[in-house]
């Protein structure tokens, strides 16, 4: 099948549905490609955004990733720029209107298939975002290989593909709808048919029994079409992603959120946890995926094989500054009661992390400017008995929880 059917879908139903006027009210932020996150998992936290930085958003759709990244780059005051490409003109028009609404002048827009990117000679790129696109391509492996070839040395990518287990229930409904839709039926007719079928799903139906899927209920017609009427999509397990990435000469540096891919997040038995410690981290991630069963998407960062050693910011590098995603250190510190655990919800699962005694004192100092070394010095001034090993032991526990939940990153402090 050519890209034409996929393009037609996104011309009729640009996805996700976005109103450019909403840019005045909020910035949509997420993963991959939040600037703090990509810096942490691709550039070891040390990328200087006052230097030229070129990012490609491949299959940018209605603009979520491109707008967020362009806004974050503009906020640094540096020269960073974003190149947006997509098959769909209608999606591009919405993304362009959103950029105009924000006054962003650092995005250029192109109507291009990923398959044609090399010929267009727009690269090389320091960073590539490809979110929710590879799984719609006729040949995802060739698509990723194209992206890999236009990646600059020392660069990396943030990717998202569907997760198989979390999409339980989607493919049987897709199959049913395919079997009863006339091949030449119009998109609006297909939507009508789908809505009618959805009303009559028996309570045993797996889509009905999967509470974590909501696009067909809350995502408008575009969401329903994308989830249940797509002409081409497939879903992946962790091991299949590793294989896809490996074939393109790349390696995974992180799966997001890290805690969701850590079996320890879900298990309590020390023996079982210890047994799992012996597995390589990707096997542990694959185990966690099977265990939790709720991962609808896999967001992950990759770099060229051989560059993994310096891609991820080292957790306890004393020269890097811990920085909170929302920037609200006081709010987070207030949520942590002395002696109590931090609780959070990960895709519907309630999780809890024991907090070390110094958690509040550390968090309140995480302003993205103080380095870990500075934070230690301040706390050691208040408490002269605090030695560095004890400080680092407590910090690692805090880091595993907050970084695991996608709240905490590391970066080189501003000069
Ligand atoms: C599910 S949307 C995701 C949009 C955006 N990346 C996001 O995360 O919000 C998929 C987008 O990929 C585009 N697309 C699909 N196949 C493509 C291809 N081969 N080359 C370029 N874009 C493609 C579609 O037109 C659509 O806009």
Coordinates of C-alpha atoms and ligand atoms in Angstrom, one line a residue:
X1 CA 0.0 0.0 0.0
X2 CA 1.4 3.4 -0.9
X3 CA 1.3 6.4 1.5
X4 CA -1.7 7.8 -0.3
X5 CA -4.3 6.2 1.9
X6 CA -2.5 7.3 5.1
X7 CA -2.1 10.8 3.6
X8 CA -5.8 10.9 2.8
X9 CA -6.7 10.0 6.3
X10 CA -4.6 12.8 7.8
X11 CA -5.9 15.3 5.2
X12 CA -9.5 14.6 6.4
X13 CA -8.7 14.1 10.1
X14 CA -5.5 15.9 11.1
X15 CA -4.3 14.3 14.3
X16 CA -4.4 15.2 17.1
X17 CA -7.3 17.7 16.9
X18 CA -5.9 21.1 17.8
X19 CA -7.3 24.7 17.7
X20 CA -4.6 27.3 17.1
X21 CA -6.4 29.8 19.3
X22 CA -5.6 27.6 22.3
X23 CA -2.0 28.6 22.1
X24 CA -2.8 31.7 23.9
X25 CA -3.9 29.6 26.9
X26 CA -1.4 26.9 27.2
X27 CA 1.7 25.1 25.9
X28 CA 1.3 21.4 25.4
X29 CA 4.4 19.7 26.8
X30 CA 5.2 16.0 26.7
X31 CA 7.6 13.2 25.6
X32 CA 9.6 12.8 23.6
X33 CA 11.4 16.1 22.9
X34 CA 10.9 18.2 26.0
X35 CA 14.2 20.1 25.9
X36 CA 15.3 19.1 29.5
X37 CA 14.5 15.4 28.7
X38 CA 16.2 15.2 25.3
X39 CA 19.3 17.0 26.7
X40 CA 19.4 14.5 29.6
X41 CA 19.0 11.4 27.5
X42 CA 20.9 12.3 24.3
X43 CA 23.5 14.9 25.2
X44 CA 24.4 13.9 28.7
X45 CA 22.8 17.1 30.1
X46 CA 25.6 19.1 28.6
X47 CA 24.2 20.5 25.3
X48 CA 24.8 24.3 25.1
X49 CA 21.7 25.7 23.4
X50 CA 23.4 29.1 22.9
X51 CA 25.2 27.3 20.0
X52 CA 23.4 26.3 16.7
X53 CA 21.0 23.4 17.1
X54 CA 19.0 21.9 14.3
X55 CA 16.0 19.6 15.1
X56 CA 13.8 17.7 12.6
X57 CA 10.3 16.8 13.6
X58 CA 9.4 14.1 11.1
X59 CA 5.7 13.5 10.7
X60 CA 4.9 16.5 12.9
X61 CA 1.1 16.3 12.4
X62 CA -0.8 19.2 13.9
X63 CA 2.4 20.4 15.6
X64 CA 2.5 19.2 19.3
X65 CA 6.2 18.2 19.2
X66 CA 7.4 20.9 16.9
X67 CA 5.6 23.7 18.8
X68 CA 6.9 22.5 22.2
X69 CA 10.5 22.1 21.0
X70 CA 10.5 25.4 19.1
X71 CA 9.1 27.2 22.1
X72 CA 11.6 25.7 24.5
X73 CA 14.5 26.6 22.1
X74 CA 13.2 30.1 21.7
X75 CA 13.0 30.4 25.5
X76 CA 16.7 29.6 25.8
X77 CA 17.4 32.7 23.7
X78 CA 19.7 30.6 21.5
X79 CA 19.6 30.1 17.7
X80 CA 18.0 26.6 17.8
X81 CA 15.7 25.9 15.0
X82 CA 13.1 23.2 14.1
X83 CA 12.4 21.7 10.7
X84 CA 8.8 20.3 10.5
X85 CA 7.8 17.8 7.8
X86 CA 4.6 15.8 7.2
X87 CA 2.7 14.1 4.4
X88 CA -0.5 16.0 5.2
X89 CA -1.1 19.6 4.1
X90 CA -4.1 20.0 6.4
X91 CA -2.0 19.0 9.4
X92 CA 0.8 21.3 8.4
X93 CA -1.7 24.2 8.1
X94 CA -2.7 23.7 11.7
X95 CA 0.9 23.4 12.9
X96 CA 1.8 26.6 11.0
X97 CA -1.2 28.5 12.5
X98 CA -0.1 27.4 16.0
X99 CA 3.4 28.7 15.3
X100 CA 2.0 32.0 14.1
X101 CA -0.2 32.3 17.2
X102 CA 2.9 32.0 19.4
X103 CA 5.0 34.3 17.2
X104 CA 7.5 31.5 16.7
X105 CA 9.9 32.3 13.9
X106 CA 12.3 29.3 14.4
X107 CA 10.3 26.6 12.5
X108 CA 10.4 25.9 8.8
X109 CA 7.6 23.8 7.3
X110 CA 7.9 21.2 4.5
X111 CA 5.4 18.8 3.0
X112 CA 7.5 15.7 2.7
X113 CA 7.4 12.0 3.3
X114 CA 10.1 10.5 5.5
X115 CA 11.0 8.3 2.6
X116 CA 12.0 11.4 0.6
X117 CA 14.0 13.2 3.3
X118 CA 17.4 12.3 2.1
X119 CA 16.7 13.6 -1.4
X120 CA 15.4 16.9 0.1
X121 CA 18.9 17.4 1.7
X122 CA 17.6 19.3 4.7
X123 CA 20.0 17.7 7.1
X124 CA 22.1 16.9 9.0
X125 CA 20.2 17.3 12.3
X126 CA 21.4 17.3 15.8
X127 CA 18.1 15.9 17.0
X128 CA 15.2 14.1 15.3
X129 CA 11.7 13.7 16.8
X130 CA 9.5 11.0 15.2
X131 CA 6.5 10.5 17.4
X132 CA 3.7 8.2 16.5
X133 CA 4.7 7.9 12.8
X134 CA 7.1 4.9 12.2
X135 CA 4.3 2.5 13.1
X136 CA 2.2 3.9 10.2
X137 CA 4.9 3.4 7.6
X138 CA 5.0 0.6 5.1
X139 CA 8.5 -0.2 6.2
X140 CA 9.3 1.3 9.6
X141 CA 12.8 -0.2 9.6
X142 CA 13.7 1.7 6.3
X143 CA 12.0 4.8 7.7
X144 CA 14.2 4.7 10.8
X145 CA 17.3 4.0 8.6
X146 CA 16.5 7.2 6.6
X147 CA 16.3 9.2 9.9
X148 CA 19.5 7.7 11.1
X149 CA 21.4 8.7 7.9
X150 CA 20.4 12.3 8.3
X151 CA 21.4 12.5 12.0
X152 CA 24.6 14.5 12.7
X153 CA 27.5 12.9 14.5
X154 CA 26.9 13.2 18.2
X155 CA 23.1 13.6 17.7
X156 CA 20.2 11.5 18.8
X157 CA 16.5 10.9 18.4
X158 CA 13.3 10.9 20.5
X159 CA 10.8 8.3 19.2
X160 CA 7.4 6.9 20.0
X161 CA 5.7 3.8 18.7
X162 CA 2.5 2.0 19.8
X163 CA 2.8 -0.5 22.6
X164 CA 1.2 -3.9 21.9
X165 CA -0.2 -4.8 25.3
X166 CA -1.6 -1.5 26.3
X167 CA -3.5 -1.5 23.0
X168 CA -5.3 -4.7 23.8
X169 CA -8.8 -4.5 22.2
X170 CA -7.8 -2.1 19.4
X171 CA -7.0 -4.6 16.7
X172 CA -10.1 -6.9 17.0
X173 CA -12.3 -3.7 16.6
X174 CA -10.1 -2.6 13.6
X175 CA -10.6 -6.1 12.1
X176 CA -14.4 -6.0 12.6
X177 CA -14.7 -2.5 11.1
X178 CA -12.5 -3.5 8.1
X179 CA -14.7 -6.5 7.5
X180 CA -17.9 -4.5 7.3
X181 CA -16.7 -1.3 5.6
X182 CA -17.1 -1.1 1.8
X183 CA -13.6 -0.5 0.4
X184 CA -14.7 2.8 -1.2
X185 CA -16.7 4.1 1.7
X186 CA -16.1 7.7 2.8
X187 CA -14.4 8.5 6.0
X188 CA -17.6 10.0 7.5
X189 CA -19.4 6.8 6.8
X190 CA -16.7 4.7 8.5
X191 CA -16.9 7.0 11.6
X192 CA -20.7 6.5 11.7
X193 CA -20.3 2.7 11.4
X194 CA -17.6 2.7 14.1
X195 CA -19.7 4.8 16.5
X196 CA -22.7 2.5 16.0
X197 CA -20.5 -0.6 16.7
X198 CA -18.9 0.9 19.7
X199 CA -22.4 1.5 21.3
X200 CA -23.0 -2.2 21.0
X201 CA -19.8 -3.8 22.2
X202 CA -20.6 -6.5 24.8
X203 CA -19.1 -6.1 28.2
X204 CA -16.6 -8.9 27.5
X205 CA -15.1 -7.1 24.5
X206 CA -11.5 -6.3 25.1
X207 CA -11.7 -2.7 23.9
X208 CA -14.5 -2.1 26.4
X209 CA -12.5 -3.8 29.1
X210 CA -9.4 -1.7 28.5
X211 CA -9.9 1.5 30.6
X212 CA -6.6 3.0 29.5
X213 CA -7.7 3.7 25.9
X214 CA -9.7 6.8 25.5
X215 CA -9.0 8.3 22.0
X216 CA -12.2 6.8 20.6
X217 CA -14.2 8.4 23.4
X218 CA -12.5 11.7 24.0
X219 CA -10.3 12.4 21.0
X220 CA -13.1 13.6 18.6
X221 CA -13.6 12.0 15.2
X222 CA -9.8 12.3 14.5
X223 CA -9.1 10.3 17.6
X224 CA -11.6 7.7 16.8
X225 CA -10.4 7.3 13.2
X226 CA -6.7 7.2 14.3
X227 CA -7.4 4.5 16.9
X228 CA -9.9 2.2 15.2
X229 CA -10.0 3.0 11.5
X230 CA -6.4 3.5 10.6
X231 CA -5.4 1.9 7.3
X232 CA -2.0 1.0 8.5
X233 CA -0.7 0.6 12.0
X234 CA 1.2 -1.9 14.1
X235 CA 2.3 -2.1 17.7
X236 CA 5.5 -3.2 19.3
X237 CA 6.9 -4.9 22.4
X238 CA 10.2 -3.7 24.0
X239 CA 12.2 -6.5 22.4
X240 CA 10.9 -5.6 18.9
X241 CA 11.8 -2.0 19.4
X242 CA 15.4 -3.0 20.4
X243 CA 15.6 -5.0 17.2
X244 CA 14.2 -2.2 15.1
X245 CA 16.7 0.3 16.6
X246 CA 19.6 -2.1 16.3
X247 CA 19.0 -2.7 12.6
X248 CA 19.3 1.1 12.0
X249 CA 22.7 1.1 13.7
X250 CA 21.2 2.8 16.8
X251 CA 20.9 2.0 20.5
X252 CA 18.3 2.9 23.1
X253 CA 19.5 5.2 25.9
X254 CA 16.2 5.4 27.8
X255 CA 12.6 4.3 27.8
X256 CA 10.2 6.9 29.2
X257 CA 9.1 7.0 31.9
X258 CA 12.0 4.9 33.4
X259 CA 10.0 3.8 36.4
X260 CA 7.3 2.3 34.2
X261 CA 10.0 0.0 32.7
X262 CA 11.5 -1.0 36.0
X263 CA 10.0 -4.2 37.5
X264 CA 10.9 -2.9 41.0
X265 CA 8.1 -0.3 40.6
X266 CA 5.5 -3.0 40.7
X267 CA 7.0 -5.8 42.8
X268 CA 7.4 -6.1 46.5
X269 CA 9.0 -9.5 47.0
X270 CA 12.8 -9.0 47.6
X271 CA 13.7 -12.4 46.2
X272 CA 11.9 -11.9 43.0
X273 CA 13.4 -8.4 42.7
X274 CA 16.8 -9.8 43.3
X275 CA 16.4 -12.4 40.7
X276 CA 15.3 -9.8 38.2
X277 CA 18.4 -7.7 39.0
X278 CA 20.5 -10.3 37.1
X279 CA 18.8 -9.4 33.8
X280 CA 20.2 -6.9 31.3
X281 CA 18.2 -3.6 31.6
X282 CA 16.3 -4.1 28.3
X283 CA 15.2 -7.5 29.4
X284 CA 14.1 -6.0 32.7
X285 CA 12.2 -3.4 30.7
X286 CA 10.5 -6.1 28.6
X287 CA 9.6 -7.9 31.8
X288 CA 8.1 -4.7 33.3
X289 CA 6.0 -4.2 30.1
X290 CA 4.6 -7.7 30.4
X291 CA 4.0 -7.3 34.1
X292 CA 2.2 -4.0 34.0
X293 CA 0.4 -4.7 30.7
X294 CA -0.8 -1.1 30.3
X295 CA 1.9 0.6 28.1
X296 CA -0.1 1.9 25.1
X297 CA 3.0 3.7 23.7
X298 CA 6.7 3.3 24.0
X299 CA 8.6 6.6 24.1
X300 CA 12.4 6.2 23.9
X301 CA 15.6 8.0 23.0
X302 CA 18.3 6.6 20.8
X303 CA 21.8 7.5 19.7
X304 CA 24.3 5.8 17.3
X305 CA 25.7 2.6 18.7
X306 CA 29.0 3.3 20.3
X307 CA 27.9 6.7 21.6
X308 CA 25.7 5.4 24.5
X309 CA 28.4 5.9 27.1
X310 CA 28.1 9.7 27.2
X311 CA 24.5 10.1 26.0
X312 CA 22.7 9.9 29.4
X313 CA 23.5 12.4 32.1
X314 CA 25.2 10.5 35.0
X315 CA 22.9 10.5 38.0
X316 CA 25.4 11.6 40.6
X317 CA 27.7 13.9 38.6
X318 CA 28.4 16.7 41.1
X319 CA 29.0 19.3 38.3
X320 CA 25.5 18.9 36.9
X321 CA 22.4 20.8 38.2
X322 CA 19.3 18.8 39.0
X323 CA 16.2 20.6 37.4
X324 CA 12.6 19.8 37.9
X325 CA 10.4 19.5 34.9
X326 CA 7.6 21.8 36.1
X327 CA 10.1 24.0 38.0
X328 CA 8.0 23.9 41.1
X329 CA 10.4 22.8 43.7
X330 CA 8.4 24.2 46.6
X331 CA 5.2 22.5 45.5
X332 CA 6.9 19.1 45.1
X333 CA 8.7 19.5 48.4
X334 CA 5.4 20.2 50.1
X335 CA 4.0 17.0 48.8
X336 CA 6.6 15.0 50.7
X337 CA 5.8 14.4 54.3
X338 CA 8.7 13.4 56.6
X339 CA 8.9 9.6 56.7
X340 CA 6.1 9.1 54.2
X341 CA 6.4 7.7 50.7
X342 CA 5.8 9.7 47.5
X343 CA 2.8 8.3 45.6
X344 CA 2.1 8.8 41.9
X345 CA 0.0 7.2 39.2
X346 CA 1.7 5.7 36.2
X347 CA -0.8 5.0 33.4
X348 CA -3.4 4.0 35.9
X349 CA -1.2 2.1 38.3
X350 CA -0.7 3.6 41.7
X351 CA 3.0 3.5 42.6
X352 CA 4.9 4.6 45.8
X353 CA 8.5 5.4 46.4
X354 CA 10.1 5.6 49.8
X355 CA 11.7 9.0 50.4
X356 CA 15.0 9.5 52.1
X357 CA 15.2 11.8 55.1
X358 CA 16.9 14.6 53.1
X359 CA 14.3 14.6 50.3
X360 CA 12.7 17.9 51.1
X361 CA 15.9 19.7 51.8
X362 CA 17.4 18.5 48.4
X363 CA 14.3 19.2 46.3
X364 CA 13.9 22.7 47.6
X365 CA 17.4 23.4 46.3
X366 CA 16.8 21.9 42.8
X367 CA 16.6 25.1 40.8
X368 CA 18.5 24.0 37.7
X369 CA 21.3 26.4 38.7
X370 CA 22.8 24.9 41.9
X371 CA 24.9 21.8 41.0
X372 CA 24.6 18.6 43.0
X373 CA 28.0 19.6 44.5
X374 CA 26.6 23.0 45.6
X375 CA 23.5 21.3 47.1
X376 CA 25.8 18.9 49.0
X377 CA 27.9 21.8 50.3
X378 CA 24.9 23.8 51.5
X379 CA 23.5 20.8 53.3
X380 CA 26.9 19.9 54.8
X381 CA 27.1 23.5 56.1
X382 CA 23.8 23.1 57.9
X383 CA 24.7 19.6 59.1
X384 CA 28.5 19.2 59.5
X385 CA 28.1 15.4 60.2
X386 CA 26.7 14.8 56.7
X387 CA 29.4 13.0 54.7
X388 CA 29.3 12.9 51.0
X389 CA 28.7 9.2 50.7
X390 CA 25.6 9.4 52.9
X391 CA 24.4 12.4 50.9
X392 CA 24.9 10.6 47.6
X393 CA 23.2 7.4 48.9
X394 CA 20.1 9.4 49.8
X395 CA 20.2 11.4 46.6
X396 CA 20.3 8.3 44.5
X397 CA 17.0 7.1 46.1
X398 CA 15.4 10.4 45.5
X399 CA 16.7 10.6 41.9
X400 CA 15.5 7.0 41.1
X401 CA 12.0 8.1 42.1
X402 CA 11.8 11.6 40.5
X403 CA 13.7 10.8 37.4
X404 CA 11.8 7.5 37.1
X405 CA 8.6 9.5 37.1
X406 CA 9.8 12.0 34.5
X407 CA 10.1 14.9 37.0
X408 CA 13.8 15.3 37.4
X409 CA 16.6 15.9 34.9
X410 CA 20.2 17.1 35.0
X411 CA 21.8 19.8 33.0
X412 CA 24.9 21.9 32.8
X413 CA 24.1 25.0 34.9
X414 CA 23.9 28.3 33.0
X415 CA 27.2 30.2 33.0
Ligands
LIG1 C1 -0.4 10.1 14.6 S1 0.1 11.5 13.8 C2 1.4 12.1 14.9 C3 1.6 13.5 14.8 C4 2.7 14.1 15.7 N1 4.0 13.5 15.5 C5 2.3 14.0 17.1 O1 2.9 13.2 17.9 O2 1.3 14.7 17.6 C6 1.0 10.8 12.5 C7 1.5 11.8 11.5 O3 2.5 11.2 10.7 C8 2.3 11.6 9.3 N2 2.9 10.5 8.5 C9 2.5 9.2 8.3 N3 3.3 8.6 7.5 C10 4.3 9.5 7.1 C11 5.4 9.4 6.3 N4 5.7 8.3 5.7 N5 6.2 10.5 6.1 C12 5.9 11.7 6.8 N6 4.8 11.8 7.6 C13 4.0 10.7 7.7 C14 0.8 11.7 9.2 O4 0.5 12.6 8.1 C15 0.4 12.3 10.5 O5 0.4 13.7 10.5

